[in-house]
Coordinates of C-alpha atoms and ligand atoms in Angstrom, one line a residue:
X1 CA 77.1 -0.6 167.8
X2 CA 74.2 -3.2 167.6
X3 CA 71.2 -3.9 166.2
X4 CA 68.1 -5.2 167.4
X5 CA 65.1 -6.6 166.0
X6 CA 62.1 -6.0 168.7
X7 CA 59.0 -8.0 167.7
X8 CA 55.5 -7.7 169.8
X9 CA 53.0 -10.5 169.3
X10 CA 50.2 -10.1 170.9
X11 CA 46.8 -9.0 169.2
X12 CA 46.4 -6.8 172.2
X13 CA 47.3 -2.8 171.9
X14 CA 47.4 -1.5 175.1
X15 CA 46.2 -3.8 177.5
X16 CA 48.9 -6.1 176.6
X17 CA 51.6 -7.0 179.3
X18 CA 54.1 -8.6 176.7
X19 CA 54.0 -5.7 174.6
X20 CA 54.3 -3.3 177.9
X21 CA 57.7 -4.9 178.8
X22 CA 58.6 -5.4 175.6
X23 CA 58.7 -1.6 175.4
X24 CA 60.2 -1.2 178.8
X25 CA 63.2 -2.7 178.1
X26 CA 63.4 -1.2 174.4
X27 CA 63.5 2.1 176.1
X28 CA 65.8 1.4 178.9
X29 CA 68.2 -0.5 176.7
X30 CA 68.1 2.4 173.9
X31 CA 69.1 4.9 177.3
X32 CA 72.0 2.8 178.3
X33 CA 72.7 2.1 174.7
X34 CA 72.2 5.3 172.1
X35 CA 74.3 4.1 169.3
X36 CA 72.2 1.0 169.1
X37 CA 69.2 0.9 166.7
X38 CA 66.2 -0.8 166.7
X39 CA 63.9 -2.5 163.8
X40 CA 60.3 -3.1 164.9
X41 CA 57.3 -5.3 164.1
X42 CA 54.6 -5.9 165.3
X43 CA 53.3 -9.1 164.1
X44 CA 50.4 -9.2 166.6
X45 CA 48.2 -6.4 164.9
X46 CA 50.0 -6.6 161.7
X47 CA 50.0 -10.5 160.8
X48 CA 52.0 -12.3 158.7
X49 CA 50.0 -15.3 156.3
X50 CA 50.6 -18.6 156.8
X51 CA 52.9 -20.4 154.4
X52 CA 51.0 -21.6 151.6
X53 CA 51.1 -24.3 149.1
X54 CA 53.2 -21.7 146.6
X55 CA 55.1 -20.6 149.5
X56 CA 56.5 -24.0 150.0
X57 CA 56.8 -25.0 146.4
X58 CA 59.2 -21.7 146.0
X59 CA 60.9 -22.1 149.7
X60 CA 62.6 -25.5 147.7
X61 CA 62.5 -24.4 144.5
X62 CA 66.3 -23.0 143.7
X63 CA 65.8 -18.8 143.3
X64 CA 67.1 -18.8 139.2
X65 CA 63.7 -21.4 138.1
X66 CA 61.4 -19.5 139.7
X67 CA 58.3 -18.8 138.1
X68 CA 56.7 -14.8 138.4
X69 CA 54.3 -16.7 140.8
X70 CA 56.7 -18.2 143.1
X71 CA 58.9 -15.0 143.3
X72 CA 55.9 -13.1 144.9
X73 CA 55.2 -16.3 146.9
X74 CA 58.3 -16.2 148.8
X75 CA 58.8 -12.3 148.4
X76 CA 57.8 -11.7 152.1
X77 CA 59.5 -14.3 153.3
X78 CA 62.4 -13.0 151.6
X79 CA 62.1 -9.7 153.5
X80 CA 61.2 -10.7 156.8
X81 CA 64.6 -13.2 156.3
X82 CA 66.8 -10.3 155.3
X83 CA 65.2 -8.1 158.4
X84 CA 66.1 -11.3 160.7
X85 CA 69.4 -12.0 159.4
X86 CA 70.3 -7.6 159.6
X87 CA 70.0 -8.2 163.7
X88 CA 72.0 -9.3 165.7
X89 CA 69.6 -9.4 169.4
X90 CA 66.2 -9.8 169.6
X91 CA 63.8 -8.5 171.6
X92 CA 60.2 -10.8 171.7
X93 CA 57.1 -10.2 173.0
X94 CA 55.4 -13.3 173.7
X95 CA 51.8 -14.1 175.1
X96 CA 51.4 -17.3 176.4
X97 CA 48.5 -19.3 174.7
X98 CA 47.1 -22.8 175.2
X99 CA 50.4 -23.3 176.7
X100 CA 52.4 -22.4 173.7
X101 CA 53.1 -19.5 171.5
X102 CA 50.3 -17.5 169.6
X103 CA 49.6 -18.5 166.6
X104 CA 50.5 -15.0 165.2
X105 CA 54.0 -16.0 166.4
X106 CA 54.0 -19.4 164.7
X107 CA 53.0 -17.8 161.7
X108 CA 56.2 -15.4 161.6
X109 CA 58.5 -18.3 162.7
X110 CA 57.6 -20.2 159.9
X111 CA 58.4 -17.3 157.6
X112 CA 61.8 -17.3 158.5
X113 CA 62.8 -20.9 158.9
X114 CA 64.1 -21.6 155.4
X115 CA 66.7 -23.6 154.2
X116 CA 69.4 -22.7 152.7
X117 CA 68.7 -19.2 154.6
X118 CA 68.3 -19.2 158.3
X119 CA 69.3 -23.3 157.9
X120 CA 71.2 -25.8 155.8
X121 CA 71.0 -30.0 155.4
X122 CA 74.2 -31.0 155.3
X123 CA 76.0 -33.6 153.4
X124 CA 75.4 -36.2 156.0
X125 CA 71.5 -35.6 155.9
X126 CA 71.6 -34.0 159.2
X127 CA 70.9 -30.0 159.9
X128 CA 73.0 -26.5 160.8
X129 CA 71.8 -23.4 161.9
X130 CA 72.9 -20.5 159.9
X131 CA 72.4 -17.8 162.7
X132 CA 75.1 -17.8 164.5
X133 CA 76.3 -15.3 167.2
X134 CA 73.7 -13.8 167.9
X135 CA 71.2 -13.4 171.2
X136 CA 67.7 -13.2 171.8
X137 CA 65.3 -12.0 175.1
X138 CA 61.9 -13.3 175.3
X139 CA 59.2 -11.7 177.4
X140 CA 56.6 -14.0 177.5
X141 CA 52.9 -12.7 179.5
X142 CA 50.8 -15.8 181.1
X143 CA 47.9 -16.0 183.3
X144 CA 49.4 -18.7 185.2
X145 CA 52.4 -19.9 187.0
X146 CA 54.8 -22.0 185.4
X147 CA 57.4 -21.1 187.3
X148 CA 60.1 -24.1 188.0
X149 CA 58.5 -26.6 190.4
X150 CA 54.9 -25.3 190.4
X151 CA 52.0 -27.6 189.7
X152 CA 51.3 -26.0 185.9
X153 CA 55.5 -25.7 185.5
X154 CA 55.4 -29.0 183.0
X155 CA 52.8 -27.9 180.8
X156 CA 54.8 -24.9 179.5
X157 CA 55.4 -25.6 176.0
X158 CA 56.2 -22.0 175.0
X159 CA 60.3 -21.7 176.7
X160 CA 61.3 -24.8 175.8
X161 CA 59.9 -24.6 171.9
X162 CA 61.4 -21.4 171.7
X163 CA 64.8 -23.0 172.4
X164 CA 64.1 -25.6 170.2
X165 CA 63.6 -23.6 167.0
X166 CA 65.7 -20.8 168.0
X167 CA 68.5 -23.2 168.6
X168 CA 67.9 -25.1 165.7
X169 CA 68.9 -22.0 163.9
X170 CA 72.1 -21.3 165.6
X171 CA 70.6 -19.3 168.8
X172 CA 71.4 -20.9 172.3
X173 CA 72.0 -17.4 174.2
X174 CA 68.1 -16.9 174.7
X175 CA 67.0 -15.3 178.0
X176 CA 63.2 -15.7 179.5
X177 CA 61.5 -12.9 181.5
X178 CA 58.2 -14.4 182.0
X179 CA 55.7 -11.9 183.2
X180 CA 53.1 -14.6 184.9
X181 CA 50.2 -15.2 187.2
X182 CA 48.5 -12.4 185.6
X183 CA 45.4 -14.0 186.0
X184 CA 45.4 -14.8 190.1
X185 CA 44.2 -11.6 191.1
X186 CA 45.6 -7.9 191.6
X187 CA 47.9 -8.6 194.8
X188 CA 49.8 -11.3 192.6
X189 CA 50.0 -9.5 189.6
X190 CA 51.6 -6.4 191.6
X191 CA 54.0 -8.9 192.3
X192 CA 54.3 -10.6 189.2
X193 CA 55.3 -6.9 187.7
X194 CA 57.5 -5.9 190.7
X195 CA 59.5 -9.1 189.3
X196 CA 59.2 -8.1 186.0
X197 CA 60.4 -4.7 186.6
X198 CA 63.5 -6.3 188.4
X199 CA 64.1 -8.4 185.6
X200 CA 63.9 -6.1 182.9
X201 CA 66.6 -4.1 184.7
X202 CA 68.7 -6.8 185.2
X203 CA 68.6 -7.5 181.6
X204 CA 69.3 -4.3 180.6
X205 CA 72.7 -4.4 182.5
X206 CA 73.8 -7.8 181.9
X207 CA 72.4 -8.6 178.2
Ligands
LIG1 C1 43.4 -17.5 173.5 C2 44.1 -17.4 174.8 C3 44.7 -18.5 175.4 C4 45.4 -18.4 176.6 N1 46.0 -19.5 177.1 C5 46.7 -19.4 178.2 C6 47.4 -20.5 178.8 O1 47.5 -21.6 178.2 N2 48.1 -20.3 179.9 C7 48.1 -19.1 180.6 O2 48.7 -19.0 181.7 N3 47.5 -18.0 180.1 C8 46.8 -18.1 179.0 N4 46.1 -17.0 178.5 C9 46.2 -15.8 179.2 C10 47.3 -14.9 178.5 O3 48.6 -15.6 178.5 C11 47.5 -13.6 179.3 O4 46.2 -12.9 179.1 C12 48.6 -12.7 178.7 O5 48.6 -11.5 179.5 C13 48.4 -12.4 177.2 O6 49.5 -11.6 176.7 P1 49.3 -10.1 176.4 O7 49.0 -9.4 177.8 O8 50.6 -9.6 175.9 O9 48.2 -9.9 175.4 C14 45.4 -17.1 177.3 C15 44.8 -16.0 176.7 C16 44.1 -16.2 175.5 C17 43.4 -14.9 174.9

């Protein structure tokens, strides 16, 4: 039995595409898989803050000297940590924006990348994730095509950070559905979802 941590980013409801294949694979997966649960969030209607100075003055402050005011600085944090750490997949639905994640994303990944918690320095000065063994899909939604060797393929910022800060806490098994071209009209984005649909699928049976 597994569990998985399904987060939806975008500030859209209904209209969003992320969200929609998000969902789609939640369902199909939780079909295939019953005696798997699911934790959601939904951190693109319900935001998380952005670290603050007290945030960052208790994220390196050792947990026995804190002050009442760093405790409830780094309380959420703390939970939305202990909800990472409790999965063991994850399921993100990612909009593309400016090229790169949505802030609303940003803002959650730097809730959660804390040393000592999700990462350590070690005695050499260098870093080590501490999430290890664990896998993560990403269904991103873009209104262009970044697919490998198109014209816009080099401005996409959004996979390869994702592997970046994902890997630098001990995640390399990261799989990308990308749902793009949303934005080239109704033929393309028939497409575009036919692909998706395909995808999700395939996901399902091989994740
Ligand atoms: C603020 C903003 C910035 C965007 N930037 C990009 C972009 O850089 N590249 C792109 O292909 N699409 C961009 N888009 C289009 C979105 O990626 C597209 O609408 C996608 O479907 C949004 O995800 P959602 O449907 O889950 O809300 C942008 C949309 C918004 C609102």
């Amino acid at each position: 039995m597994g569990h998985i941590l399904h987060i939806d980013s975008s500030p859209r409801g209904e209209r969003s595409f992320s969200r929609k294949f998000s969902r789609e694979f939640i369902t199909a997966w939780k079909n295939a898989h019953p005696e798997d649960t699911v934790s959601y969030r939904d951190i693109g209607q319900n935001t998380v803050p952005h670290v603050d100075e007290s945030w960052i003055a208790a994220a390196f402050t050792p947990p026995d000297a804190y002050t009442p005011e760093l405790a409830k600085a780094i309380e959420l944090s703390n939970t939305l940590v202990d909800e990472f750490l409790a999965a063991d997949r994850y399921v993100f639905g990612v909009p593309m924006y400016n090229f790169n994640i949505p802030s609303t994303f940003k803002a959650y990944i730097d809730q959660i990348v804390r040393v000592g918690r999700t990462f350590a320095v070690t005695e050499q000065g260098g870093f080590k994730g501490l999430v290890e063994g664990k896998k993560i899909l990403v269904i991103t939604a873009r209104g262009g095509d970044f697919s490998p060797g198109s014209p816009a393929a080099p401005y996409d910022y959004q996979e390869p950070y994702l592997r970046a800060i994902f890997g630098f806490l001990g995640i390399t098994d990261i799989t990308f559905i990308h749902v793009e071209n949303l934005g080239a009209g109704d033929e393309a984005r028939e497409q575009s979802f036919a692909k998706a649909h395909q995808a999700v699928a395939q996901a399902v049976a091989s994740w």
